Amino acid sequence: MKRLFNQIILIGSQPHLSEHELRKIKTSNAMYALTVVFGTFLFCVGLVMNVPYLAVLSFLAVLFVGSLSMLMNYLGFYVTSRIYSFISISIIITIGAWMSLRLNRPIGIEYIIVGYSIVSVLYFDKLWLRVSTYIFSVLLFIWIHFQKASKWSYTELDMYVELIIIVVCFVLLFAVALVFQMAVNESEEKVQEKNIVLLEQNSLMLKKNEQVEDLNKLKNKLFSIITHDIRGSVASLHSTMEAMQDGIISDQELKQLAPDLTKSVQHTMRLIENVFMWAKRQMEGEEVNWSVVDVSKIVHQKIEAVQIEADKKGISLNNTVLGVQTYKTDGEMIDLILRNLLANSIKFCRSGDSITVAIEAKETEWWLIVKDTGIGMTKEQLEKVRTKIHFTTFGTANEKGSGLGLIIIRDFTNQLGGRFWVESEKDRGSCFYIALPRFVD
């Protein structure tokens, strides 16, 4: 029996509904079920009082209203179901009371309206629905009261005194029920707000955990590549030095190996510098050292630093930054970002290509732009850059790469509150943009 009742009160409940709405659905279904029980009670009373047709009519009416209301809940018409059931049951009670008066068998059924009217507070959220349905109940009761007074010997004073007492009881019950329901609703809202905050915090924590996990995987992969590259470069240099000591290679062969050894050492040095700077920033808690920096000076210094390397590949470097360009930023981060951007462009440029460095001042940002006429990227490679997928490729002179430079560029740009994106086309070059916030004192 208990299991059946639990199944009945859950009719129409859906997972997406709030706890408040689910409770109202359960309450209304329970009321519908109790209405059917009440109809059975009326049926028995009617038989005892020898009015079988009234008993059958009352039972069928209540059964129909209760069943149709639960069907509306099942179909999702929750508010319509409550309005329909409240009005219908109130009318059935009123008709039952009126017919009992006509048959000279008054049983006081109209007083049920007093208790049932409280359901309006539990059923509805909107105040106008609560008040209007409650007034409807009061009017029905007043009508029955006057019918009863006209049928039986009441003095006019007694009739109005009783009516006033009943109406006052109606108002007090409504006020108490309304205050109680408002307190319950307020408590539920606070609980829901706390639950929403907890869910948001939990979601944020899960995202951060995923980010940390992804970052750890990336770090492990990077350091595996870096360890391999450094070990390979050092091993190559070590074996060459041993061969020289043992007289295995001649001076002529050493001269032929020198360019490759130089490239290997340069790659290793750049790799170590990147690892050192990135690790340093990680240990410092990724704090930004804000200060007013002459970015044009950093651009000039970085171009000078890579000039020899660019000349060896026959690449021209163009500095279009004119005058002093000062911005509030982290000079060390800008230095490393520009160094990696230039190194990347040199790596993928051929003899005769050019690299241009520019700074553009916008209203709320300033842009650091490095554009080259190198081999560019395929659509697949550009998509990997945009989706932050780690990958490495060899340069035009077979230079190695670890992929760390791009990660540092993106990481430092994010720490500075900026944006990083790339425009590139195969065999037509690439353009790298760093957009950073422009602070106005």
CSV table of C-alpha atoms in Angstrom, one decimal, residues 14-225:
chain,number,residue,atom,x,y,z
A,14,GLN,CA,10.6,15.3,-13.7
A,15,PRO,CA,14.4,15.3,-12.9
A,16,HIS,CA,14.8,18.9,-14.2
A,17,LEU,CA,12.2,20.3,-11.8
A,18,SER,CA,13.3,22.2,-8.7
A,19,GLU,CA,12.8,20.7,-5.2
A,20,HIS,CA,10.1,23.3,-4.5
A,21,GLU,CA,8.1,22.3,-7.6
A,22,LEU,CA,8.6,18.6,-6.9
A,23,ARG,CA,7.2,19.1,-3.4
A,24,LYS,CA,4.1,20.9,-4.7
A,25,ILE,CA,3.5,18.1,-7.3
A,26,LYS,CA,3.8,15.5,-4.5
A,27,THR,CA,1.5,17.5,-2.3
A,28,SER,CA,-1.1,17.9,-5.0
A,29,ASN,CA,-1.0,14.2,-6.0
A,30,ALA,CA,-1.4,13.3,-2.3
A,31,MET,CA,-4.4,15.7,-2.1
A,32,TYR,CA,-5.9,14.1,-5.3
A,33,ALA,CA,-5.5,10.7,-3.8
A,34,LEU,CA,-7.1,11.8,-0.5
A,35,THR,CA,-9.9,13.3,-2.5
A,36,VAL,CA,-10.8,9.9,-3.9
A,37,VAL,CA,-10.7,8.5,-0.4
A,38,PHE,CA,-13.0,11.4,0.7
A,39,GLY,CA,-15.3,10.6,-2.2
A,40,THR,CA,-15.5,7.0,-0.9
A,41,PHE,CA,-16.3,8.4,2.6
A,42,LEU,CA,-19.1,10.5,1.1
A,43,PHE,CA,-20.4,7.5,-0.7
A,44,CYS,CA,-20.7,5.6,2.5
A,45,VAL,CA,-22.3,8.5,4.3
A,46,GLY,CA,-24.9,8.9,1.5
A,47,LEU,CA,-25.8,5.2,1.8
A,48,VAL,CA,-26.2,5.5,5.6
A,49,MET,CA,-28.4,8.6,5.2
A,50,ASN,CA,-30.5,6.7,2.6
A,51,VAL,CA,-29.6,9.1,-0.3
A,52,PRO,CA,-27.8,6.6,-2.7
A,53,TYR,CA,-28.1,8.7,-5.8
A,54,LEU,CA,-26.3,11.6,-4.0
A,55,ALA,CA,-23.7,9.1,-2.7
A,56,VAL,CA,-23.0,7.7,-6.2
A,57,LEU,CA,-22.9,11.2,-7.7
A,58,SER,CA,-20.5,12.6,-5.1
A,59,PHE,CA,-18.2,9.6,-5.5
A,60,LEU,CA,-18.1,9.7,-9.3
A,61,ALA,CA,-17.6,13.5,-9.3
A,62,VAL,CA,-14.6,13.3,-6.9
A,63,LEU,CA,-13.1,10.3,-8.7
A,64,PHE,CA,-13.3,12.2,-12.0
A,65,VAL,CA,-11.7,15.4,-10.6
A,66,GLY,CA,-8.9,13.5,-8.8
A,67,SER,CA,-8.1,11.3,-11.9
A,68,LEU,CA,-8.2,14.2,-14.4
A,69,SER,CA,-6.0,16.3,-12.1
A,70,MET,CA,-3.4,13.5,-11.9
A,71,LEU,CA,-3.5,13.1,-15.6
A,72,MET,CA,-2.8,16.8,-16.1
A,73,ASN,CA,0.2,16.5,-13.7
A,74,TYR,CA,1.4,13.5,-15.8
A,75,LEU,CA,1.2,15.6,-19.0
A,76,GLY,CA,3.1,18.5,-17.3
A,77,PHE,CA,0.2,21.0,-16.9
A,78,TYR,CA,1.0,21.5,-13.2
A,79,VAL,CA,-0.6,24.9,-12.6
A,80,THR,CA,-3.7,24.1,-14.7
A,81,SER,CA,-4.1,20.9,-12.7
A,82,ARG,CA,-4.1,22.7,-9.4
A,83,ILE,CA,-6.5,25.5,-10.4
A,84,TYR,CA,-8.9,23.0,-11.9
A,85,SER,CA,-8.8,20.6,-8.9
A,86,PHE,CA,-9.1,23.4,-6.4
A,87,ILE,CA,-12.1,25.0,-8.0
A,88,SER,CA,-13.8,21.7,-8.9
A,89,ILE,CA,-13.5,20.2,-5.4
A,90,SER,CA,-14.7,23.4,-3.8
A,91,ILE,CA,-17.7,23.4,-6.0
A,92,ILE,CA,-18.4,19.7,-5.4
A,93,ILE,CA,-18.3,20.3,-1.6
A,94,THR,CA,-20.6,23.3,-2.0
A,95,ILE,CA,-23.1,21.3,-4.1
A,96,GLY,CA,-23.0,18.4,-1.6
A,97,ALA,CA,-23.7,20.8,1.3
A,98,TRP,CA,-26.6,22.4,-0.7
A,99,MET,CA,-28.1,19.1,-1.6
A,100,SER,CA,-27.9,17.9,2.0
A,101,LEU,CA,-29.8,21.1,3.0
A,102,ARG,CA,-32.5,20.4,0.3
A,103,LEU,CA,-32.9,16.9,1.7
A,104,ASN,CA,-33.1,18.2,5.2
A,105,ARG,CA,-30.0,16.1,6.0
A,106,PRO,CA,-27.4,18.7,6.9
A,107,ILE,CA,-24.1,17.1,7.9
A,108,GLY,CA,-21.9,20.3,8.0
A,109,ILE,CA,-19.9,19.3,4.9
A,110,GLU,CA,-19.5,23.1,4.1
A,111,TYR,CA,-17.1,23.4,6.9
A,112,ILE,CA,-14.6,21.3,4.9
A,113,ILE,CA,-14.2,24.4,2.6
A,114,VAL,CA,-12.6,26.2,5.5
A,115,GLY,CA,-9.8,23.7,5.8
A,116,TYR,CA,-9.6,23.0,2.1
A,117,SER,CA,-9.1,26.7,1.3
A,118,ILE,CA,-5.7,26.6,2.9
A,119,VAL,CA,-4.6,24.4,0.0
A,120,SER,CA,-4.6,27.6,-2.1
A,121,VAL,CA,-1.5,28.8,-0.2
A,122,LEU,CA,0.3,25.5,-0.7
A,123,TYR,CA,-0.7,25.0,-4.4
A,124,PHE,CA,0.2,28.4,-5.9
A,125,ASP,CA,3.3,30.6,-5.9
A,126,LYS,CA,1.7,33.8,-7.3
A,127,LEU,CA,-0.1,35.9,-4.8
A,128,TRP,CA,-3.0,36.8,-7.1
A,129,LEU,CA,-3.8,33.1,-7.6
A,130,ARG,CA,-3.7,32.5,-3.9
A,131,VAL,CA,-5.9,35.4,-3.0
A,132,SER,CA,-8.4,34.8,-5.9
A,133,THR,CA,-8.9,31.1,-5.2
A,134,TYR,CA,-9.1,31.8,-1.4
A,135,ILE,CA,-11.8,34.5,-2.0
A,136,PHE,CA,-13.6,31.9,-4.2
A,137,SER,CA,-13.8,29.5,-1.3
A,138,VAL,CA,-15.0,32.2,1.1
A,139,LEU,CA,-17.8,33.2,-1.3
A,140,LEU,CA,-18.9,29.6,-1.7
A,141,PHE,CA,-19.0,29.2,2.1
A,142,ILE,CA,-21.0,32.5,2.5
A,143,TRP,CA,-23.5,31.3,-0.1
A,144,ILE,CA,-24.0,28.0,1.7
A,145,HIS,CA,-24.3,29.9,5.0
A,146,PHE,CA,-27.1,32.0,3.7
A,147,GLN,CA,-28.8,29.0,2.2
A,148,LYS,CA,-28.6,27.3,5.6
A,149,ALA,CA,-29.9,30.4,7.4
A,150,SER,CA,-32.9,30.6,5.1
A,151,LYS,CA,-33.7,26.9,5.6
A,152,TRP,CA,-33.4,26.8,9.3
A,153,SER,CA,-34.5,29.2,12.1
A,154,TYR,CA,-31.7,31.7,12.5
A,155,THR,CA,-32.1,35.2,13.9
A,156,GLU,CA,-30.6,37.8,11.7
A,157,LEU,CA,-28.1,38.7,14.4
A,158,ASP,CA,-27.0,35.1,15.0
A,159,MET,CA,-26.6,34.5,11.3
A,160,TYR,CA,-24.3,37.5,10.8
A,161,VAL,CA,-22.3,36.9,14.0
A,162,GLU,CA,-21.6,33.3,12.9
A,163,LEU,CA,-20.8,34.6,9.4
A,164,ILE,CA,-18.3,37.2,10.8
A,165,ILE,CA,-16.7,34.5,13.1
A,166,ILE,CA,-16.3,32.2,10.1
A,167,VAL,CA,-14.9,34.9,7.8
A,168,VAL,CA,-12.4,35.9,10.5
A,169,CYS,CA,-11.3,32.3,10.9
A,170,PHE,CA,-10.9,32.2,7.1
A,171,VAL,CA,-8.7,35.3,7.1
A,172,LEU,CA,-6.6,34.1,10.1
A,173,LEU,CA,-6.0,30.7,8.6
A,174,PHE,CA,-5.0,32.3,5.3
A,175,ALA,CA,-2.6,34.7,7.0
A,176,VAL,CA,-1.0,32.0,9.1
A,177,ALA,CA,-0.6,29.6,6.1
A,178,LEU,CA,0.7,32.4,3.9
A,179,VAL,CA,3.4,33.5,6.4
A,180,PHE,CA,4.4,29.9,7.0
A,181,GLN,CA,4.7,29.2,3.3
A,182,MET,CA,6.6,32.4,2.7
A,183,ALA,CA,9.1,31.4,5.4
A,184,VAL,CA,9.4,27.9,3.8
A,185,ASN,CA,10.0,29.4,0.4
A,186,GLU,CA,12.6,31.8,1.7
A,187,SER,CA,14.4,29.0,3.4
A,188,GLU,CA,14.3,26.9,0.2
A,189,GLU,CA,15.6,29.8,-1.8
A,190,LYS,CA,18.6,30.2,0.5
A,191,VAL,CA,19.3,26.5,0.3
A,192,GLN,CA,19.0,26.6,-3.5
A,193,GLU,CA,21.4,29.6,-3.7
A,194,LYS,CA,23.9,27.7,-1.5
A,195,ASN,CA,23.5,24.6,-3.7
A,196,ILE,CA,24.1,26.7,-6.8
A,197,VAL,CA,27.2,28.3,-5.3
A,198,LEU,CA,28.5,24.8,-4.2
A,199,LEU,CA,27.8,23.4,-7.7
A,200,GLU,CA,29.6,26.3,-9.3
A,201,GLN,CA,32.6,25.9,-7.0
A,202,ASN,CA,32.6,22.2,-7.6
A,203,SER,CA,32.5,22.7,-11.4
A,204,LEU,CA,35.3,25.3,-11.1
A,205,MET,CA,37.4,22.9,-9.0
A,206,LEU,CA,36.9,20.1,-11.5
A,207,LYS,CA,37.9,22.4,-14.4
A,208,LYS,CA,41.0,23.5,-12.5
A,209,ASN,CA,41.8,19.9,-11.7
A,210,GLU,CA,41.5,19.0,-15.4
A,211,GLN,CA,43.7,22.0,-16.3
A,212,VAL,CA,46.3,21.0,-13.8
A,213,GLU,CA,46.2,17.4,-15.0
A,214,ASP,CA,46.5,18.5,-18.7
A,215,LEU,CA,49.4,20.9,-17.7
A,216,ASN,CA,51.2,18.1,-15.8
A,217,LYS,CA,50.8,15.8,-18.9
A,218,LEU,CA,52.2,18.6,-21.1
A,219,LYS,CA,55.1,19.3,-18.8
A,220,ASN,CA,56.0,15.6,-18.6
A,221,LYS,CA,55.9,15.4,-22.4
A,222,LEU,CA,57.9,18.6,-22.8
A,223,PHE,CA,60.6,17.6,-20.4
A,224,SER,CA,60.8,14.2,-22.0
A,225,ILE,CA,61.5,15.9,-25.4
